[in-house]
mmCIF file of C-alpha atoms in Angstrom:
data_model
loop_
_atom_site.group_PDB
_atom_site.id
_atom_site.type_symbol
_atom_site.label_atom_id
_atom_site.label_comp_id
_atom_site.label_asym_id
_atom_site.label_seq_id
_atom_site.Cartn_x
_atom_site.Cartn_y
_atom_site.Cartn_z
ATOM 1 C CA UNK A 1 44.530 -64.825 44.222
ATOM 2 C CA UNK A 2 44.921 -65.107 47.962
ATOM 3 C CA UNK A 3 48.647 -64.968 47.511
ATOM 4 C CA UNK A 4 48.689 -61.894 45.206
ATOM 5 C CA UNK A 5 45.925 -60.220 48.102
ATOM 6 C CA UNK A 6 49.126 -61.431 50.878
ATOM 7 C CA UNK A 7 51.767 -59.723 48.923
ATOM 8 C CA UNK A 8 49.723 -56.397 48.390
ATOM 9 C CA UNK A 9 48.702 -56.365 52.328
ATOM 10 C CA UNK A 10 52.990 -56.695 52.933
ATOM 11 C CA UNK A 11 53.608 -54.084 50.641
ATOM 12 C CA UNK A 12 50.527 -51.708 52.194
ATOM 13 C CA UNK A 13 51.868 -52.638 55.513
ATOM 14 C CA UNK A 14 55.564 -51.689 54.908
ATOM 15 C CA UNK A 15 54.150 -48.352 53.539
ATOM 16 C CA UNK A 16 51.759 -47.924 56.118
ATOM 17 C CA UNK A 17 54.971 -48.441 58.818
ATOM 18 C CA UNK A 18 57.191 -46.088 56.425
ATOM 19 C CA UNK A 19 54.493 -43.610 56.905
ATOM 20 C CA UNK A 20 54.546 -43.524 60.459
ATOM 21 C CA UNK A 21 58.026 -43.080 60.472
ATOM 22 C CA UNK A 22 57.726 -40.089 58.131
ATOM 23 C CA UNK A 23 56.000 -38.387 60.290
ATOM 24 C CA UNK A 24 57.547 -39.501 63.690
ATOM 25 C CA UNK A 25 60.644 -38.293 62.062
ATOM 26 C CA UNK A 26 58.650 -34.638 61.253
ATOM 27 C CA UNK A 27 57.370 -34.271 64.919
ATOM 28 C CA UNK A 28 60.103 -35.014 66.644
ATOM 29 C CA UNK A 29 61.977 -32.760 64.352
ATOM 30 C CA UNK A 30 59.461 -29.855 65.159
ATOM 31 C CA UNK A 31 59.950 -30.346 68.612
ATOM 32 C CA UNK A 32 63.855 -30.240 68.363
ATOM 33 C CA UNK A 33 63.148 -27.330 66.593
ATOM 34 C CA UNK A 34 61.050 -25.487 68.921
ATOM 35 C CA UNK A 35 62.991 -26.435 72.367
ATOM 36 C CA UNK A 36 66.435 -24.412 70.464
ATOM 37 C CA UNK A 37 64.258 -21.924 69.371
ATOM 38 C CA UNK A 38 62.665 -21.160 73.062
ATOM 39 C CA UNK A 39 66.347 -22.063 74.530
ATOM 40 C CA UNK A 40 67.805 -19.059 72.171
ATOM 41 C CA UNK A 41 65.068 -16.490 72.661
ATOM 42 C CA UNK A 42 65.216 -16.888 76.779
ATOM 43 C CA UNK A 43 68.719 -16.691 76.495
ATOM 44 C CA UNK A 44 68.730 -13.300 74.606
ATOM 45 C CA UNK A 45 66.140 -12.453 76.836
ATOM 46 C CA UNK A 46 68.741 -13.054 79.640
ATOM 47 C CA UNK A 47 70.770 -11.343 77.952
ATOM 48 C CA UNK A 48 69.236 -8.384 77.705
ATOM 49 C CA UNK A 49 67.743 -8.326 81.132
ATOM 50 C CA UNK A 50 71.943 -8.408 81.995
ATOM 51 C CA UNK A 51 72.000 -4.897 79.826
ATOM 52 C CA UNK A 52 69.671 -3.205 81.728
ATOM 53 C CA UNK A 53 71.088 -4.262 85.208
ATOM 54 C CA UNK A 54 74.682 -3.138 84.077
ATOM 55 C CA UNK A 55 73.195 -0.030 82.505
ATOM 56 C CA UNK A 56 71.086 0.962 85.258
ATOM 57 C CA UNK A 57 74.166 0.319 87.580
ATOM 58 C CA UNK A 58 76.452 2.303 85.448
ATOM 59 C CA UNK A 59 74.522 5.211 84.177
ATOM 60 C CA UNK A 60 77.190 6.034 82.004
ATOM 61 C CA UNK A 61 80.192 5.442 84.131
ATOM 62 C CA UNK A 62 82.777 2.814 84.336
ATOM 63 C CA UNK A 63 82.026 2.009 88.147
ATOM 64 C CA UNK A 64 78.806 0.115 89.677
ATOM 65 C CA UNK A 65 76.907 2.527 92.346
ATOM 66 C CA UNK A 66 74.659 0.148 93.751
ATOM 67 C CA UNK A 67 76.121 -3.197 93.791
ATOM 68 C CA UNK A 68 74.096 -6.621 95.457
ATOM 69 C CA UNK A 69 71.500 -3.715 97.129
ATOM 70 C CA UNK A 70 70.318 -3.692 94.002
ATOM 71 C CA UNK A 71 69.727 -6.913 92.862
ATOM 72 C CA UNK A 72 67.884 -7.571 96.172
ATOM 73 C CA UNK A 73 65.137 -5.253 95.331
ATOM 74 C CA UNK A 74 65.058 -5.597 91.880
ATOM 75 C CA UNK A 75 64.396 -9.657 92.796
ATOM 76 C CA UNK A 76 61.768 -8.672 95.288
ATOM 77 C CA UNK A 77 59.837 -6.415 92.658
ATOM 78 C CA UNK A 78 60.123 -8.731 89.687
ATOM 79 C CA UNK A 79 59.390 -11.575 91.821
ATOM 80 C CA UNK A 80 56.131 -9.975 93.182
ATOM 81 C CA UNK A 81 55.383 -8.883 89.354
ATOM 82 C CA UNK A 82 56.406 -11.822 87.346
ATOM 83 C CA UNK A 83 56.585 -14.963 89.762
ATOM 84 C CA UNK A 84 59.650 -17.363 89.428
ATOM 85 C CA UNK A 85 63.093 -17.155 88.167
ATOM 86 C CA UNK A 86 64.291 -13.532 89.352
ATOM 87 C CA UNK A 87 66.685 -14.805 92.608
ATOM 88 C CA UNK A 88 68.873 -12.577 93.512
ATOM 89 C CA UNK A 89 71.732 -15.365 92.197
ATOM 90 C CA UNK A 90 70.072 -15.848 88.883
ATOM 91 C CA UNK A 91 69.735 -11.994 88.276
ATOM 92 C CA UNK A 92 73.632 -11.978 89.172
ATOM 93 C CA UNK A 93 74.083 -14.516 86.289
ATOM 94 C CA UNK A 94 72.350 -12.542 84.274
ATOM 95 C CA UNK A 95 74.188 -9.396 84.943
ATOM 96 C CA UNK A 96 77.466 -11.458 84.320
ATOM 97 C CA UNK A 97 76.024 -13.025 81.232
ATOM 98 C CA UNK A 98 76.340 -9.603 79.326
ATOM 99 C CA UNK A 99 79.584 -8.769 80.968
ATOM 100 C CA UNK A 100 81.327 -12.158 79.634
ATOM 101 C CA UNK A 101 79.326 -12.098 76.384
ATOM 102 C CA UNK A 102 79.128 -8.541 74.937
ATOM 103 C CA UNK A 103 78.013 -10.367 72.029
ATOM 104 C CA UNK A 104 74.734 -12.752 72.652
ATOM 105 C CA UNK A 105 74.498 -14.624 68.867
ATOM 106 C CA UNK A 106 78.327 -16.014 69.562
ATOM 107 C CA UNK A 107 76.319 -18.305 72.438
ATOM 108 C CA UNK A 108 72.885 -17.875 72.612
ATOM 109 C CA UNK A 109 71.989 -20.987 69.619
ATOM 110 C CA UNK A 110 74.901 -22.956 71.120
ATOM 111 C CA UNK A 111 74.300 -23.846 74.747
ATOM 112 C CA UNK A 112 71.536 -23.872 77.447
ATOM 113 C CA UNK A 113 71.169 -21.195 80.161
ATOM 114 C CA UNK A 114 72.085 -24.196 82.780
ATOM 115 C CA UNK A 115 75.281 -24.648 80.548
ATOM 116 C CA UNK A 116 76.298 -21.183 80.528
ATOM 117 C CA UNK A 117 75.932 -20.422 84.300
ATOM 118 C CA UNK A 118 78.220 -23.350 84.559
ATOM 119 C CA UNK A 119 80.742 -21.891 82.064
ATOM 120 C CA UNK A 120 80.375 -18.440 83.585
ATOM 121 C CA UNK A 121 81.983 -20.267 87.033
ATOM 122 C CA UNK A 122 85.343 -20.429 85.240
ATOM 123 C CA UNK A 123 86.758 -17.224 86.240
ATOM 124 C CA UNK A 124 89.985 -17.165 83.751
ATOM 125 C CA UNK A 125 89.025 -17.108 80.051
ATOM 126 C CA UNK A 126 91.411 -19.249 78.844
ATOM 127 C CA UNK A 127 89.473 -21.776 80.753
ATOM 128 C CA UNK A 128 86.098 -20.827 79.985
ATOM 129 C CA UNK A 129 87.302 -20.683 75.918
ATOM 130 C CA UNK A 130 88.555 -24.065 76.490
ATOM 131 C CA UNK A 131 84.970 -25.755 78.270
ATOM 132 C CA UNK A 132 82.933 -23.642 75.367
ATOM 133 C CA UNK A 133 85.085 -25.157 72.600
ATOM 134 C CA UNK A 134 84.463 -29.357 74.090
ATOM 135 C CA UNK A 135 81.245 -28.744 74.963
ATOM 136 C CA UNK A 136 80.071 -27.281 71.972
ATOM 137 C CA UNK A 137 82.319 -29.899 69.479
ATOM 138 C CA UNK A 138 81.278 -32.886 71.912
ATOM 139 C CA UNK A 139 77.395 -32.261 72.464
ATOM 140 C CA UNK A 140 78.298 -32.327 76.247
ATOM 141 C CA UNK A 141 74.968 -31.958 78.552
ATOM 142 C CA UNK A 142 74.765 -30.054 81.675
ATOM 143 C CA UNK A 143 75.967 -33.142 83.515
ATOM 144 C CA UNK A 144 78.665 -33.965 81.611
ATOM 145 C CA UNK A 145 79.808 -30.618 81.602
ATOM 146 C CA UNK A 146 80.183 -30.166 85.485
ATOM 147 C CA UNK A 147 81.450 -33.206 85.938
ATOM 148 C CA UNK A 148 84.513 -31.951 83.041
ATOM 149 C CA UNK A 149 84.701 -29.118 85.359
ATOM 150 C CA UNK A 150 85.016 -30.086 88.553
ATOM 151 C CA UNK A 151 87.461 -32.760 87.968
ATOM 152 C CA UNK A 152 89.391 -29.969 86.445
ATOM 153 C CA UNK A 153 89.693 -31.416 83.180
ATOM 154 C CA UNK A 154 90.933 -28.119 81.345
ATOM 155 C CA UNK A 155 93.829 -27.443 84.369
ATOM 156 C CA UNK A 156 94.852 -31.227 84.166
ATOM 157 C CA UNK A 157 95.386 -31.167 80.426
ATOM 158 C CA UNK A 158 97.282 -27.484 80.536
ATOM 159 C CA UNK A 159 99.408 -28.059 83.622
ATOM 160 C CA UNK A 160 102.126 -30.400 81.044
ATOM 161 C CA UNK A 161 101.784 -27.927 78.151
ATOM 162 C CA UNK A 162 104.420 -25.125 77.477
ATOM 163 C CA UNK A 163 102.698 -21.264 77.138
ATOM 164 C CA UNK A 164 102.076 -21.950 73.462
ATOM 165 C CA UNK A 165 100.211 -25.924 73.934
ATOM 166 C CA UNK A 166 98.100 -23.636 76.866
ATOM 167 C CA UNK A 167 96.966 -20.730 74.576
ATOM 168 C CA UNK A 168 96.099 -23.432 71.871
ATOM 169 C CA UNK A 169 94.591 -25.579 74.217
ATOM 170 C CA UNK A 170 92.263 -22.671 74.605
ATOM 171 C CA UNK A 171 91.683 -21.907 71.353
ATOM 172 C CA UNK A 172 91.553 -25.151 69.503
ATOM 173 C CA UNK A 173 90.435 -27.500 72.631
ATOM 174 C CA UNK A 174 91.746 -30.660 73.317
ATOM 175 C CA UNK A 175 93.319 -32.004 69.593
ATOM 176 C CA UNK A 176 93.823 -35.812 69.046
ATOM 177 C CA UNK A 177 96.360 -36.635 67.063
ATOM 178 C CA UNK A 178 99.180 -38.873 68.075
ATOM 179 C CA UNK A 179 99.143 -41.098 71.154
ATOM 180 C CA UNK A 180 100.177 -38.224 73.322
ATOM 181 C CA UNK A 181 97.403 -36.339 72.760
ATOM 182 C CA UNK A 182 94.655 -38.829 74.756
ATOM 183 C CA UNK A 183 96.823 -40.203 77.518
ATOM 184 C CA UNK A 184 97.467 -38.089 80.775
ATOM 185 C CA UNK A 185 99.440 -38.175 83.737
ATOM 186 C CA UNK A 186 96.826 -38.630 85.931
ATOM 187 C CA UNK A 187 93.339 -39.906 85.137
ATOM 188 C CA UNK A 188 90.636 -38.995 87.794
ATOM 189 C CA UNK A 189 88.535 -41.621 88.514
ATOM 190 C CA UNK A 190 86.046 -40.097 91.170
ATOM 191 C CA UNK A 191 82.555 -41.524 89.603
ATOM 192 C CA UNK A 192 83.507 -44.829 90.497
ATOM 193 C CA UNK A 193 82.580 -44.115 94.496
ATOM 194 C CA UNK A 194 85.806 -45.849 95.849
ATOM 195 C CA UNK A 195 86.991 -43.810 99.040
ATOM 196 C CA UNK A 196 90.550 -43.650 99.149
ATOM 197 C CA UNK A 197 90.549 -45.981 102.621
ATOM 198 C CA UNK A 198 88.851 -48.637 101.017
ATOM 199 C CA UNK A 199 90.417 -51.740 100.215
ATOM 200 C CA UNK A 200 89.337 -53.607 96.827
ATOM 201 C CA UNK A 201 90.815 -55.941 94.012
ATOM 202 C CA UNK A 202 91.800 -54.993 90.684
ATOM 203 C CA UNK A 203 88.506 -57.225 89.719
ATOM 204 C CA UNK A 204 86.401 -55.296 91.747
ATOM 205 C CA UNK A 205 87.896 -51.883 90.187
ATOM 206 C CA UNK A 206 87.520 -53.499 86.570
ATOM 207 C CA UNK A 207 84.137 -54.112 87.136
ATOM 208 C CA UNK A 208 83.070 -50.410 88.379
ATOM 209 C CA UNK A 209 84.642 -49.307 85.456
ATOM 210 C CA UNK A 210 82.165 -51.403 83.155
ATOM 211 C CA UNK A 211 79.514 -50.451 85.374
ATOM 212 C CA UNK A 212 80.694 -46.287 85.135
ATOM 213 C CA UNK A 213 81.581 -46.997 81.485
ATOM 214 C CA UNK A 214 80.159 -43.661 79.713
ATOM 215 C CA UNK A 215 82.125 -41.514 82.445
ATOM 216 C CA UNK A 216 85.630 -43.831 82.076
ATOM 217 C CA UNK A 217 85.023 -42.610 78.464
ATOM 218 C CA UNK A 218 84.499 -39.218 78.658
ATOM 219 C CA UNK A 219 87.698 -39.218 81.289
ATOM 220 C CA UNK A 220 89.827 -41.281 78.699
ATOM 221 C CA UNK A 221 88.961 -38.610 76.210
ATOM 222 C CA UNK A 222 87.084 -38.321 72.873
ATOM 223 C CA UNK A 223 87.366 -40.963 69.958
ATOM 224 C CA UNK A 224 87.057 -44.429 72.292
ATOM 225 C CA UNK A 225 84.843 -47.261 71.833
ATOM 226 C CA UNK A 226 84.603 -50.050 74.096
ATOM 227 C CA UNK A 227 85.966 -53.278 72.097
ATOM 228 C CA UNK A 228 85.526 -56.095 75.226
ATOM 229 C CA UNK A 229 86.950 -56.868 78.637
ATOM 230 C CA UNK A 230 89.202 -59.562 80.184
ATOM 231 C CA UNK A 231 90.283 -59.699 76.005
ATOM 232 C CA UNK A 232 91.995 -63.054 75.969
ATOM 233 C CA UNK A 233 95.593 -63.302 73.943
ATOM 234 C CA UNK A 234 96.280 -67.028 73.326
ATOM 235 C CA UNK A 235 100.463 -67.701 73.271
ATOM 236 C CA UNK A 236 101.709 -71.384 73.038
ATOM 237 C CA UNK A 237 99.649 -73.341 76.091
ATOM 238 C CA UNK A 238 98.831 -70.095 77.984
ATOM 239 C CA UNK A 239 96.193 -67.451 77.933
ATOM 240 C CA UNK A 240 96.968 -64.331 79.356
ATOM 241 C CA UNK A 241 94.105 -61.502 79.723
ATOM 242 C CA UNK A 242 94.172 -57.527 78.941
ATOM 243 C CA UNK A 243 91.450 -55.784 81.425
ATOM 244 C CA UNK A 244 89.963 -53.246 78.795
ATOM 245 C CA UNK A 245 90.317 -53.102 74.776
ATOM 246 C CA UNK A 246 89.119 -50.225 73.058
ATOM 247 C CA UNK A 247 89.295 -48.998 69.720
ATOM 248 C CA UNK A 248 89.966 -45.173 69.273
ATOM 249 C CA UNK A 249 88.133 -44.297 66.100
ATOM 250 C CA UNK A 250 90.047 -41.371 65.676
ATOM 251 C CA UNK A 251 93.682 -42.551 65.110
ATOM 252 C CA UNK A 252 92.549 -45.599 64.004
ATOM 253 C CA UNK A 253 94.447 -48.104 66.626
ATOM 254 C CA UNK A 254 93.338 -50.136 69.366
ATOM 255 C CA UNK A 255 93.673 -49.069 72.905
ATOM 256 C CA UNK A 256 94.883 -51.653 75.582
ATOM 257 C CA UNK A 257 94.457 -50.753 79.285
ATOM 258 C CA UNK A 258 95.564 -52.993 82.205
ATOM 259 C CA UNK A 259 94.035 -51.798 85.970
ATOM 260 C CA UNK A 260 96.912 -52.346 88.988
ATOM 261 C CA UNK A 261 95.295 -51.674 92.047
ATOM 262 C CA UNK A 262 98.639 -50.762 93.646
ATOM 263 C CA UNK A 263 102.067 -49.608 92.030
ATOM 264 C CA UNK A 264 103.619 -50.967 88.758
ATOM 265 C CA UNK A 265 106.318 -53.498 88.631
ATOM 266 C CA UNK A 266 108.640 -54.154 85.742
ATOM 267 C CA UNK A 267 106.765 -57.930 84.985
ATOM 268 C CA UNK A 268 103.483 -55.501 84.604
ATOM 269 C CA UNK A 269 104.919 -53.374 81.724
ATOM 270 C CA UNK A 270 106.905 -56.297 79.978
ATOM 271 C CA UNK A 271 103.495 -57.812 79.778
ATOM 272 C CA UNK A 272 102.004 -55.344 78.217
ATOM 273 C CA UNK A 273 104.403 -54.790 75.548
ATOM 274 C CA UNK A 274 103.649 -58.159 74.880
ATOM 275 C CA UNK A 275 100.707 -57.259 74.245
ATOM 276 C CA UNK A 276 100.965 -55.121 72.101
ATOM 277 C CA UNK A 277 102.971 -57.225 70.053
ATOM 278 C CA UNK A 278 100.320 -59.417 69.609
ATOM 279 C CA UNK A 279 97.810 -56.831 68.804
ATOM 280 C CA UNK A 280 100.045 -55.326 65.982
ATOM 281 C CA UNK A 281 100.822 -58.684 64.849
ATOM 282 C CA UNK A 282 97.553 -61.153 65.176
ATOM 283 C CA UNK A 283 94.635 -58.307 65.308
ATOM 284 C CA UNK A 284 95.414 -55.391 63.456
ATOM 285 C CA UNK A 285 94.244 -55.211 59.807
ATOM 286 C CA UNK A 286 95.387 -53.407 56.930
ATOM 287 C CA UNK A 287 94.407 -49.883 57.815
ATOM 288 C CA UNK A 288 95.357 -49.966 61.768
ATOM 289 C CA UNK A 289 98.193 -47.701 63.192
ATOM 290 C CA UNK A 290 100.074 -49.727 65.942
ATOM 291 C CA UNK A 291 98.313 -50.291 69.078
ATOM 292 C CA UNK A 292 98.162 -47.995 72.216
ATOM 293 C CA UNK A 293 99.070 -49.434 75.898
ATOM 294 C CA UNK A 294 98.128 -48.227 78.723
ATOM 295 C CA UNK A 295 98.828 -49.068 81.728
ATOM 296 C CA UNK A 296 96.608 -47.774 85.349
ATOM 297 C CA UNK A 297 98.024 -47.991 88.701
ATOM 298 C CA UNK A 298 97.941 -46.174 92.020
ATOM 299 C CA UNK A 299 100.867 -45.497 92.123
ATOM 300 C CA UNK A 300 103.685 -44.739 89.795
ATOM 301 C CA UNK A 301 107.491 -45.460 90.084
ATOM 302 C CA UNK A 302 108.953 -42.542 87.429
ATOM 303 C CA UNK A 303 112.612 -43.891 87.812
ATOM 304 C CA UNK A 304 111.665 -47.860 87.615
ATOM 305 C CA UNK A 305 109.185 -47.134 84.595
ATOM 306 C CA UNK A 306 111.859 -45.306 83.108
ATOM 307 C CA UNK A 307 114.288 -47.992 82.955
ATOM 308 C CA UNK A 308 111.801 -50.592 82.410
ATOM 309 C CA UNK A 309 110.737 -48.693 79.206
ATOM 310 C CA UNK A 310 114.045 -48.046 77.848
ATOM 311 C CA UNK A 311 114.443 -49.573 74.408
ATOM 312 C CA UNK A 312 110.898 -50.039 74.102
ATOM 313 C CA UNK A 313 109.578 -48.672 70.686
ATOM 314 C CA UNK A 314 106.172 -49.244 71.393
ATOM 315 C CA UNK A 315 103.406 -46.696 72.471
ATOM 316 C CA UNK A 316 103.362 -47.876 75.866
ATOM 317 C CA UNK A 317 102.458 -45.577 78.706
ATOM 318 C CA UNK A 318 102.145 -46.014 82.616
ATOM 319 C CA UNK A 319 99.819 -43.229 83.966
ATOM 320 C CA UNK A 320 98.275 -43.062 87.313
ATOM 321 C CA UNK A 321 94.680 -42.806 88.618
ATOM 322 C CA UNK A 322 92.995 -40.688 91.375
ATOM 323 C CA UNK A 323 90.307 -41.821 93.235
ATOM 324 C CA UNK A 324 89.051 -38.597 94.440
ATOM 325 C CA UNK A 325 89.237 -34.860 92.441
ATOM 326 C CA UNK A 326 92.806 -32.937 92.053
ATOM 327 C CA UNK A 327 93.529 -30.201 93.886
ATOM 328 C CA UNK A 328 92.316 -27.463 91.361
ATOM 329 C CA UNK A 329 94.154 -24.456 93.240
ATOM 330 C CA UNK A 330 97.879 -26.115 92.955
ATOM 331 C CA UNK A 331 97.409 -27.396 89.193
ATOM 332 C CA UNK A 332 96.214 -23.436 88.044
ATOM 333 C CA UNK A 333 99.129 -22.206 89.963
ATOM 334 C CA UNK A 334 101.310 -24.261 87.596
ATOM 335 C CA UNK A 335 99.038 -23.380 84.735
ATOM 336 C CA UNK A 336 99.271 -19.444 85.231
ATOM 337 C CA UNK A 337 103.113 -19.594 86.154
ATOM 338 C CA UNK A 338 103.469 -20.981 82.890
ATOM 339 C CA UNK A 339 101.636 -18.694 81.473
ATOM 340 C CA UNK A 340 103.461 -15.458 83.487
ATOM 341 C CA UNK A 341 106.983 -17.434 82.221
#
């Protein structure tokens, strides 16, 4: 008796618990629900608030008559009759808002009004189309977003494309599917709060990548997951160490990354495509592509890498890293001769 009574208060309790999740799960729901709903309708609003400005400005012709004047007073009146959020610099966005977007449902259910004043910053649209197409496909917040944009993400990826790679870039955002499509030239490593003057060890820079790990993803690019560190590779008596293994989910191959603090040196790249020997080899299982090496320095010899590489068949890449942000100005240069060409 007291054992059937035990099994029917388990069974209440893991409906009682079930329950509770039910309708945690319908709250929390409803709340999602009703923060995209507000987000939508103030961005119309916004919107529409733009139409009138432009409108007004217009009244009927092609040319604004009034210009920043009137955004002053309007900000003073609709301050004194509304309260908060009529600045003269959110009014602007406003007004820009409707310029950029003649049609509000393309954006309005898609990003936040702190999203699009950040997108509204890129002034070319190639640019802008590219930052609405990741952010959009890869649930970017606010932060992650700026931080995309001022490292120049979109200008880094375009400025080794031909015209055509640019204007798809653009269009399609940033595609992943062969090894060349996730590794870069230059990586930009700014989170990690190393001034340029500062001396410290590859363990040291190893280490502020774990600790920065959710940015050294998002600057790797999309489809990584962190495998382990220091990865050991057992060969005969010795054990030699990789610095970072991921495992891009995407092509379906592990990731290798060695960190040199200062330039590479032939030894460094030999090394690693021993590695990747062994990861082909002792790691990879049925449905694995072959492995991915990449190697992070300073610096970068482009003659000595070249002849170190030669021969090698493996996916083995030396790329550099930045410690502060490129100079955006001199990469769109390159970008929009390209484009001109």
């Amino acid at each position: 008796m007291v054992q059937e009574q035990h099994m029917v208060a388990s069974t209440d309790s893991l409906g009682f618990q079930q329950l509770i999740e039910n309708i945690s799960s319908v709250v929390q729901q409803s709340r999602s629900n009703v923060a995209t709903s507000i987000n939508r309708l103030m961005v119309e609003a916004y919107w529409q608030i733009g139409k009138y400005i432009v409108e007004f400005e217009q009244k009927g012709e092609c040319r604004a008559q009034y210009g920043s004047a009137l955004l002053t007073r309007l900000s003073k009146e609709l301050t004194l009759k509304m309260g908060k959020g009529f600045s003269r610099p959110n009014l602007n966005h406003m007004r820009r808002f409707y310029l950029l977007y003649p049609i509000c449902q393309t954006v309005s259910s898609k990003f936040s009004w702190s999203q699009l004043c950040l997108l509204m910053q890129a002034e070319d649209e190639l640019e802008r189309k590219f930052y609405e197409k990741e952010c959009y496909e890869q649930k970017w917040n606010v932060r992650t977003l700026k931080r995309q944009m001022d490292s120049a993400l979109y200008l880094r990826l375009a400025a080794s494309l031909d015209k055509e790679g640019i204007l798809t870039l653009a269009k399609e955002g940033n595609l992943v599917q062969t090894a060349d499509d996730i590794v870069k030239d230059s990586y930009t490593l700014e989170f990690l709060g190393i001034k340029e003057e500062e001396h410290y060890s590859e363990d040291e820079l190893e280490q502020r990548i774990i600790d920065n790990l959710q940015m050294f993803l998002l600057e790797m690019g999309k489809g990584l997951t962190f495998v382990r560190r220091q990865y050991p590779i057992a060969l005969g008596t010795k054990t030699y160490h990789c610095d970072l293994v991921f495992y891009h989910r995407i092509l379906k191959c592990f990731v290798l990354i060695d960190l040199k603090r200062a330039g590479v040196q032939h030894e460094d790249i030999g090394q690693m495509n021993m590695y990747l020997g062994y990861f082909a080899k002792e790691e990879n299982v049925a449905d694995d592509n072959p492995p991915i090496g990449i190697i992070l320095s300073h610096y970068r010899d482009d003659l000595l890498v070249e002849y170190a590489t030669y021969g090698i068949t493996n996916q083995l890449y030396v790329s550099k890293y930045e410690l502060y942000l490129p100079n955006k100005e001199e990469l769109r240069q390159i970008v929009n001769k390209t484009l001109e060409e």
